[in-house]
Structure formats: structure tokens, C-alpha cells
Amino acid sequence: MIEINSISEMKKITKELKNNKKIGFVPTMGYLHKGHLSLLEISKKLSDVSIVSIYVNPKQFLLGEDFEKYPRNIEHDRKLLIDSNCDILFIPNDNEMYPDNFLTYVSVDKISKILCGASRPGHFDGVTTVVLKLFNIVNPALAVFGEKDYQQLVIIEKMVNDLNLDIKIISGPIIREPDGLAMSSRNVYLSKEEREQATCLYKSLVLAQDMVKNNIRKTKKIISAITDFINKFNLAKIDYIKIVNNETLEEITDIEYKGRLMLAVKFGKTRLIDNCELSIE
Ligand code: AMP
């Protein structure tokens, strides 16, 4: 695995590679786990050269959020990526990514302002801005994103479409801990009690899927059952529970064919998200 830190060097390498190789790209904020590595596996299957970036993007953290204390362990990440046969690791630095005179932002309207965007105003503008910058630097044929951040995936697909980028966006399924908790770099923030109670997110997804299997189609009814269920966990504070259209992210009242359950629940300062498809077989 080669490691690149400079933007100009990364651009030079990918410009040459692109002539005869298909580049697959997995952007991350590091502190890697099996969820990230599963995306690398997808990239490796679909491309000739796989590039993983690690960059804790300051622009996607709101004032007062956990940017400073976001978990970082480059040594460990490097080892995991070498063991997983990653070809190129790209670790840009803040000064190069956002020099003092940086002024440009990319914003996907509407779908960036709902769900997590309502709780974290401006967050997705930071995400789309950094992802477009990384796309321009890495020049990939395809990029892999996790369904774990489902809203982010939909927003990036929209950006790629709206701005006519020649990049195929591939999604990877959510990788979970044995008890169902979706893997996340932020899970390390949880205390022992919070970690135990955090399984309520996954259990809620299962509860909703069971309700749909039992022919309950009214989203209000499903949301109400999940709300009651999560409220039984004394450390959990619901941010939102919504059932939305898979593509537009608009709230739906009935599950006619399929929909997506979206959850955000706080445990102390730690905000966890999860989601699943609700479909009628
Ligand atoms: P992050 O480092 O949290 O910004 O995530 C980088 C990429 O990994 C994003 O596309 C995430 O959706 C994806 N990801 C994070 N956690 C998981 C998981 N548990 N399963 C699958 N993909 C994940």
C-alpha cells in the first residue's frame, strides 16, 4: 500500500492510473472498523485500484460537536488497510484541503435540510463539499458509501446526478456488531450502560419489520410502537423516528410497496443513527 498526503501528488497519480485502470474510492473519517473494510472489499471487487481516504472533515461538524475529540488512530487504520490489501491510502491535511482563503461550498437543497440535516444544520453541506473535493482529487470511476448513513448516500447520489459527475455510486449494506448495533467509530463514546441500551435501535428496526410482515401499513402506527419501545430505555433520547420514501426521503403515511425507517437516538452526547428498508414481500 502506498500512502499519499499531498493533493497534487494524489492528482498526478490518479491522472496516470485513469488511462488504463478503473479506480474505486472509499472516503472515510478513519478509526476504521469492519463496516469501512466491507466497503473496501466492494471497491476491490469492482475496480482495478482501490483508494481509501482518511480525513476528519472539519466542515461537517457543527460548532460544539465532537470534531476535536472524534476518535483517531492512524497507526491502527494503516495496519487494517495493509492487511486488507488496500492499494492507496490518501490522508490529506487541513491546510491543503481548506486554506485560509477557502470560500466555496456545495449544497444539495431540500434533502440536506431534513432528518439529520434538521438536527445538524449545515452538516451535509460540509459532507458534499468535501466529497466533491475528494472526487476531483481522486478521480474515481466508482465510489462506495455505506447504507449506515443512508441520507448521506441519497444526497451524494443526487449531487453526482445533478452535477453530471462521471462517477458510479455504489452502496454497501450496514455491518453490525453481534448484538445488532450498527458499527460506528462513535460507538467508543458509549458507557457500558449506554452501549447495552443502544441495541434498542436495531431492536426497533426488527420490531418495525415484524409489524410490516403482520400487515401493518400505517407508518403512524409503526412509529408510535417504536417510540413507546425506545422510551422504555431510560438513557435513550429520541431525536427522530421517520418512515420515508427510499429515494426522495419524503415522509410517507402508508407502506404501499416499500419505505425506509430512519432513526436517530441520543445517549448522553452521543447521537446514533440506524435505518432499514421496510418492504412488502
Ligand atoms: P465515516 O468514517 O463514519 O465517515 O464512514 C465512512 C463510510 O463508511 C461511509 O460511507 C459510511 O456510511 C460507511 N460506514 C460507516 N459505518 C458503517 C457500517 N456499520 N456498515 C457499513 N458502512 C459503514
GROMACS .gro file of C-alpha atoms and ligand atoms in nm:
model
  304
    1MET     CA    1   0.000   0.000   0.000
    2ILE     CA    2   0.128   0.344  -0.079
    3GLU     CA    3   0.036   0.643   0.131
    4ILE     CA    4  -0.017   0.990  -0.013
    5ASN     CA    5  -0.058   1.314   0.178
    6SER     CA    6  -0.031   1.581  -0.086
    7ILE     CA    7  -0.325   1.673  -0.309
    8SER     CA    8  -0.106   1.745  -0.612
    9GLU     CA    9   0.069   1.411  -0.581
   10MET     CA   10  -0.262   1.227  -0.548
   11LYS     CA   11  -0.396   1.404  -0.858
   12LYS     CA   12  -0.084   1.319  -1.054
   13ILE     CA   13  -0.102   0.950  -0.965
   14THR     CA   14  -0.473   0.913  -1.040
   15LYS     CA   15  -0.440   1.103  -1.368
   16GLU     CA   16  -0.186   0.846  -1.485
   17LEU     CA   17  -0.375   0.548  -1.341
   18LYS     CA   18  -0.700   0.652  -1.502
   19ASN     CA   19  -0.560   0.588  -1.851
   20ASN     CA   20  -0.580   0.212  -1.812
   21LYS     CA   21  -0.717   0.133  -1.464
   22LYS     CA   22  -1.058   0.156  -1.304
   23ILE     CA   23  -1.025   0.349  -0.978
   24GLY     CA   24  -1.252   0.261  -0.685
   25PHE     CA   25  -1.275   0.506  -0.395
   26VAL     CA   26  -1.385   0.474  -0.031
   27PRO     CA   27  -1.390   0.803   0.160
   28THR     CA   28  -1.379   0.772   0.541
   29MET     CA   29  -1.305   0.968   0.855
   30GLY     CA   30  -1.082   0.689   0.987
   31TYR     CA   31  -1.093   0.494   1.313
   32LEU     CA   32  -1.174   0.211   1.081
   33HIS     CA   33  -1.393  -0.089   1.158
   34LYS     CA   34  -1.541  -0.379   0.965
   35GLY     CA   35  -1.807  -0.151   0.815
   36HIS     CA   36  -1.541   0.057   0.641
   37LEU     CA   37  -1.346  -0.253   0.537
   38SER     CA   38  -1.659  -0.406   0.382
   39LEU     CA   39  -1.678  -0.102   0.151
   40LEU     CA   40  -1.314  -0.154   0.054
   41GLU     CA   41  -1.396  -0.517  -0.032
   42ILE     CA   42  -1.675  -0.397  -0.262
   43SER     CA   43  -1.440  -0.147  -0.425
   44LYS     CA   44  -1.175  -0.416  -0.478
   45LYS     CA   45  -1.427  -0.644  -0.648
   46LEU     CA   46  -1.545  -0.372  -0.885
   47SER     CA   47  -1.223  -0.189  -0.971
   48ASP     CA   48  -0.853  -0.234  -1.051
   49VAL     CA   49  -0.711   0.008  -0.794
   50SER     CA   50  -0.875   0.092  -0.461
   51ILE     CA   51  -0.810   0.418  -0.280
   52VAL     CA   52  -0.924   0.481   0.077
   53SER     CA   53  -0.913   0.832   0.217
   54ILE     CA   54  -0.899   0.921   0.582
   55TYR     CA   55  -0.995   1.277   0.660
   56VAL     CA   56  -1.185   1.409   0.961
   57ASN     CA   57  -1.357   1.689   0.775
   58PRO     CA   58  -1.396   1.994   1.000
   59LYS     CA   59  -1.665   2.144   0.773
   60GLN     CA   60  -1.918   1.875   0.854
   61PHE     CA   61  -1.902   1.925   1.231
   62LEU     CA   62  -2.117   2.196   1.384
   63LEU     CA   63  -1.984   2.430   1.648
   64GLY     CA   64  -1.985   2.241   1.978
   65GLU     CA   65  -1.987   1.897   1.811
   66ASP     CA   66  -1.716   1.635   1.860
   67PHE     CA   67  -1.461   1.742   1.593
   68GLU     CA   68  -1.174   1.774   1.841
   69LYS     CA   69  -1.243   1.452   2.021
   70TYR     CA   70  -1.352   1.245   1.719
   71PRO     CA   71  -1.160   0.915   1.762
   72ARG     CA   72  -0.840   0.890   1.560
   73ASN     CA   73  -0.585   0.608   1.531
   74ILE     CA   74  -0.392   0.630   1.207
   75GLU     CA   75  -0.142   0.356   1.304
   76HIS     CA   76  -0.421   0.105   1.357
   77ASP     CA   77  -0.607   0.217   1.042
   78ARG     CA   78  -0.290   0.182   0.834
   79LYS     CA   79  -0.241  -0.174   0.961
   80LEU     CA   80  -0.602  -0.272   0.887
   81LEU     CA   81  -0.576  -0.133   0.534
   82ILE     CA   82  -0.247  -0.310   0.463
   83ASP     CA   83  -0.400  -0.637   0.590
   84SER     CA   84  -0.699  -0.576   0.363
   85ASN     CA   85  -0.477  -0.515   0.058
   86CYS     CA   86  -0.576  -0.156   0.004
   87ASP     CA   87  -0.371  -0.008  -0.283
   88ILE     CA   88  -0.354   0.359  -0.189
   89LEU     CA   89  -0.423   0.542   0.135
   90PHE     CA   90  -0.485   0.914   0.096
   91ILE     CA   91  -0.458   1.132   0.407
   92PRO     CA   92  -0.485   1.498   0.312
   93ASN     CA   93  -0.421   1.772   0.566
   94ASP     CA   94  -0.642   2.062   0.673
   95ASN     CA   95  -0.412   2.335   0.540
   96GLU     CA   96  -0.426   2.194   0.190
   97MET     CA   97  -0.793   2.098   0.198
   98TYR     CA   98  -0.912   2.428   0.340
   99PRO     CA   99  -0.657   2.706   0.303
  100ASP     CA  100  -0.743   3.034   0.478
  101ASN     CA  101  -0.898   3.181   0.163
  102PHE     CA  102  -1.138   2.888   0.105
  103LEU     CA  103  -1.486   3.018   0.011
  104THR     CA  104  -1.675   2.758  -0.193
  105TYR     CA  105  -1.949   2.522  -0.071
  106VAL     CA  106  -2.163   2.265  -0.245
  107SER     CA  107  -2.516   2.231  -0.117
  108VAL     CA  108  -2.787   1.985  -0.217
  109ASP     CA  109  -3.117   2.160  -0.147
  110LYS     CA  110  -3.415   2.017   0.046
  111ILE     CA  111  -3.294   1.664   0.123
  112SER     CA  112  -2.996   1.808   0.313
  113LYS     CA  113  -3.224   2.001   0.546
  114ILE     CA  114  -3.446   1.723   0.676
  115LEU     CA  115  -3.383   1.429   0.914
  116CYS     CA  116  -3.018   1.457   1.030
  117GLY     CA  117  -2.991   1.787   0.841
  118ALA     CA  118  -3.262   1.937   1.062
  119SER     CA  119  -3.080   1.831   1.379
  120ARG     CA  120  -2.739   1.926   1.238
  121PRO     CA  121  -2.792   2.232   1.014
  122GLY     CA  122  -2.509   2.271   0.762
  123HIS     CA  123  -2.370   1.923   0.826
  124PHE     CA  124  -2.449   1.788   0.480
  125ASP     CA  125  -2.310   2.098   0.306
  126GLY     CA  126  -1.981   2.009   0.473
  127VAL     CA  127  -2.018   1.650   0.355
  128THR     CA  128  -2.099   1.732  -0.009
  129THR     CA  129  -1.825   1.994  -0.024
  130VAL     CA  130  -1.555   1.756   0.098
  131VAL     CA  131  -1.682   1.463  -0.109
  132LEU     CA  132  -1.681   1.670  -0.429
  133LYS     CA  133  -1.330   1.791  -0.347
  134LEU     CA  134  -1.215   1.433  -0.286
  135PHE     CA  135  -1.382   1.317  -0.608
  136ASN     CA  136  -1.195   1.587  -0.801
  137ILE     CA  137  -0.865   1.487  -0.642
  138VAL     CA  138  -0.904   1.108  -0.664
  139ASN     CA  139  -1.087   1.098  -0.997
  140PRO     CA  140  -1.256   0.762  -0.933
  141ALA     CA  141  -1.473   0.563  -1.173
  142LEU     CA  142  -1.675   0.447  -0.874
  143ALA     CA  143  -1.712   0.538  -0.508
  144VAL     CA  144  -1.855   0.320  -0.232
  145PHE     CA  145  -2.071   0.455   0.053
  146GLY     CA  146  -2.240   0.272   0.339
  147GLU     CA  147  -2.615   0.246   0.386
  148LYS     CA  148  -2.541   0.315   0.751
  149ASP     CA  149  -2.551   0.683   0.655
  150TYR     CA  150  -2.849   0.641   0.428
  151GLN     CA  151  -2.936   1.009   0.396
  152GLN     CA  152  -2.575   1.089   0.308
  153LEU     CA  153  -2.583   0.820   0.038
  154VAL     CA  154  -2.901   0.965  -0.119
  155ILE     CA  155  -2.760   1.320  -0.105
  156ILE     CA  156  -2.435   1.215  -0.273
  157GLU     CA  157  -2.623   1.027  -0.544
  158LYS     CA  158  -2.825   1.344  -0.603
  159MET     CA  159  -2.513   1.561  -0.620
  160VAL     CA  160  -2.350   1.323  -0.869
  161ASN     CA  161  -2.661   1.328  -1.086
  162ASP     CA  162  -2.730   1.698  -1.064
  163LEU     CA  163  -2.371   1.796  -1.136
  164ASN     CA  164  -2.321   1.535  -1.413
  165LEU     CA  165  -2.024   1.368  -1.249
  166ASP     CA  166  -1.898   1.055  -1.423
  167ILE     CA  167  -1.877   0.855  -1.102
  168LYS     CA  168  -2.081   0.549  -1.020
  169ILE     CA  169  -2.205   0.550  -0.662
  170ILE     CA  170  -2.222   0.203  -0.507
  171SER     CA  171  -2.386   0.133  -0.173
  172GLY     CA  172  -2.276  -0.124   0.084
  173PRO     CA  173  -2.501  -0.284   0.348
  174ILE     CA  174  -2.480  -0.194   0.718
  175ILE     CA  175  -2.230  -0.407   0.909
  176ARG     CA  176  -2.338  -0.476   1.266
  177GLU     CA  177  -2.199  -0.597   1.598
  178PRO     CA  178  -2.318  -0.945   1.704
  179ASP     CA  179  -2.599  -0.788   1.911
  180GLY     CA  180  -2.721  -0.581   1.615
  181LEU     CA  181  -2.571  -0.240   1.693
  182ALA     CA  182  -2.453  -0.081   1.368
  183MET     CA  183  -2.075  -0.044   1.373
  184SER     CA  184  -1.968   0.317   1.407
  185SER     CA  185  -1.649   0.498   1.505
  186ARG     CA  186  -1.861   0.690   1.757
  187ASN     CA  187  -1.966   0.375   1.947
  188VAL     CA  188  -1.649   0.413   2.158
  189TYR     CA  189  -1.809   0.715   2.325
  190LEU     CA  190  -2.078   0.496   2.484
  191SER     CA  191  -2.056   0.399   2.851
  192LYS     CA  192  -2.117   0.035   2.940
  193GLU     CA  193  -2.483   0.105   3.026
  194GLU     CA  194  -2.537   0.319   2.716
  195ARG     CA  195  -2.377   0.050   2.499
  196GLU     CA  196  -2.617  -0.209   2.639
  197GLN     CA  197  -2.920   0.012   2.580
  198ALA     CA  198  -2.800   0.117   2.233
  199THR     CA  199  -2.926  -0.215   2.096
  200CYS     CA  200  -3.273  -0.055   2.113
  201LEU     CA  201  -3.209   0.096   1.769
  202TYR     CA  202  -3.159  -0.239   1.600
  203LYS     CA  203  -3.442  -0.393   1.802
  204SER     CA  204  -3.666  -0.112   1.675
  205LEU     CA  205  -3.581  -0.197   1.315
  206VAL     CA  206  -3.673  -0.560   1.378
  207LEU     CA  207  -3.994  -0.455   1.554
  208ALA     CA  208  -4.094  -0.240   1.255
  209GLN     CA  209  -4.012  -0.515   1.006
  210ASP     CA  210  -4.224  -0.759   1.209
  211MET     CA  211  -4.514  -0.514   1.210
  212VAL     CA  212  -4.496  -0.479   0.832
  213LYS     CA  213  -4.484  -0.858   0.799
  214ASN     CA  214  -4.803  -0.864   1.010
  215ASN     CA  215  -4.973  -0.639   0.755
  216ILE     CA  216  -4.950  -0.313   0.944
  217ARG     CA  217  -4.908  -0.048   0.677
  218LYS     CA  218  -4.980   0.280   0.857
  219THR     CA  219  -4.648   0.443   0.931
  220LYS     CA  220  -4.802   0.640   1.220
  221LYS     CA  221  -4.879   0.314   1.396
  222ILE     CA  222  -4.529   0.175   1.343
  223ILE     CA  223  -4.363   0.498   1.457
  224SER     CA  224  -4.581   0.509   1.767
  225ALA     CA  225  -4.490   0.150   1.860
  226ILE     CA  226  -4.118   0.223   1.816
  227THR     CA  227  -4.145   0.546   2.014
  228ASP     CA  228  -4.302   0.357   2.306
  229PHE     CA  229  -4.039   0.086   2.278
  230ILE     CA  230  -3.738   0.320   2.279
  231ASN     CA  231  -3.885   0.531   2.559
  232LYS     CA  232  -3.858   0.225   2.785
  233PHE     CA  233  -3.477   0.265   2.771
  234ASN     CA  234  -3.404   0.532   3.030
  235LEU     CA  235  -3.075   0.651   2.874
  236ALA     CA  236  -3.217   0.686   2.521
  237LYS     CA  237  -3.347   1.019   2.396
  238ILE     CA  238  -3.521   1.008   2.057
  239ASP     CA  239  -3.405   1.268   1.807
  240TYR     CA  240  -3.630   1.147   1.525
  241ILE     CA  241  -3.813   0.840   1.402
  242LYS     CA  242  -3.939   0.871   1.045
  243ILE     CA  243  -4.052   0.645   0.767
  244VAL     CA  244  -3.964   0.792   0.429
  245ASN     CA  245  -3.961   0.723   0.059
  246ASN     CA  246  -3.637   0.540  -0.024
  247GLU     CA  247  -3.537   0.785  -0.296
  248THR     CA  248  -3.689   1.124  -0.215
  249LEU     CA  249  -3.664   1.086   0.165
  250GLU     CA  250  -4.013   1.236   0.190
  251GLU     CA  251  -4.225   1.107   0.476
  252ILE     CA  252  -4.487   0.855   0.376
  253THR     CA  253  -4.815   0.773   0.551
  254ASP     CA  254  -4.855   0.415   0.427
  255ILE     CA  255  -4.616   0.146   0.320
  256GLU     CA  256  -4.758   0.059  -0.018
  257TYR     CA  257  -4.458  -0.115  -0.162
  258LYS     CA  258  -4.155  -0.011   0.037
  259GLY     CA  259  -4.018   0.262   0.258
  260ARG     CA  260  -3.722   0.333   0.480
  261LEU     CA  261  -3.728   0.359   0.855
  262MET     CA  262  -3.482   0.624   0.974
  263LEU     CA  263  -3.381   0.658   1.338
  264ALA     CA  264  -3.164   0.896   1.536
  265VAL     CA  265  -3.135   0.842   1.911
  266LYS     CA  266  -2.909   1.018   2.159
  267PHE     CA  267  -2.732   0.853   2.451
  268GLY     CA  268  -2.590   1.138   2.652
  269LYS     CA  269  -2.390   1.342   2.399
  270THR     CA  270  -2.358   1.050   2.157
  271ARG     CA  271  -2.603   1.054   1.868
  272LEU     CA  272  -2.658   0.717   1.699
  273ILE     CA  273  -2.832   0.661   1.368
  274ASP     CA  274  -2.968   0.349   1.203
  275ASN     CA  275  -3.209   0.260   0.926
  276CYS     CA  276  -3.361  -0.026   0.734
  277GLU     CA  277  -3.587  -0.092   0.443
  278LEU     CA  278  -3.947  -0.179   0.519
  279SER     CA  279  -4.088  -0.371   0.226
  280ILE     CA  280  -4.389  -0.578   0.142
  281GLU     CA  281  -4.274  -0.907   0.003
  282AMP     P1  282  -1.726   0.754   0.835
  282AMP     O1  283  -1.583   0.718   0.857
  282AMP     O2  284  -1.812   0.735   0.955
  282AMP     O3  285  -1.743   0.890   0.770
  282AMP     O4  286  -1.782   0.650   0.729
  282AMP     C1  287  -1.718   0.630   0.606
  282AMP     C2  288  -1.805   0.539   0.521
  282AMP     O5  289  -1.824   0.415   0.590
  282AMP     C3  290  -1.945   0.597   0.493
  282AMP     O6  291  -1.983   0.565   0.361
  282AMP     C4  292  -2.030   0.522   0.593
  282AMP     O7  293  -2.165   0.511   0.554
  282AMP     C5  294  -1.962   0.387   0.596
  282AMP     N1  295  -1.995   0.312   0.717
  282AMP     C6  296  -1.983   0.354   0.846
  282AMP     N2  297  -2.028   0.260   0.931
  282AMP     C7  298  -2.069   0.155   0.856
  282AMP     C8  299  -2.125   0.027   0.885
  282AMP     N3  300  -2.150  -0.011   1.009
  282AMP     N4  301  -2.155  -0.054   0.782
  282AMP     C9  302  -2.132  -0.015   0.655
  282AMP     N5  303  -2.079   0.104   0.619
  282AMP    C10  304  -2.048   0.188   0.719
   0.00000   0.00000   0.00000
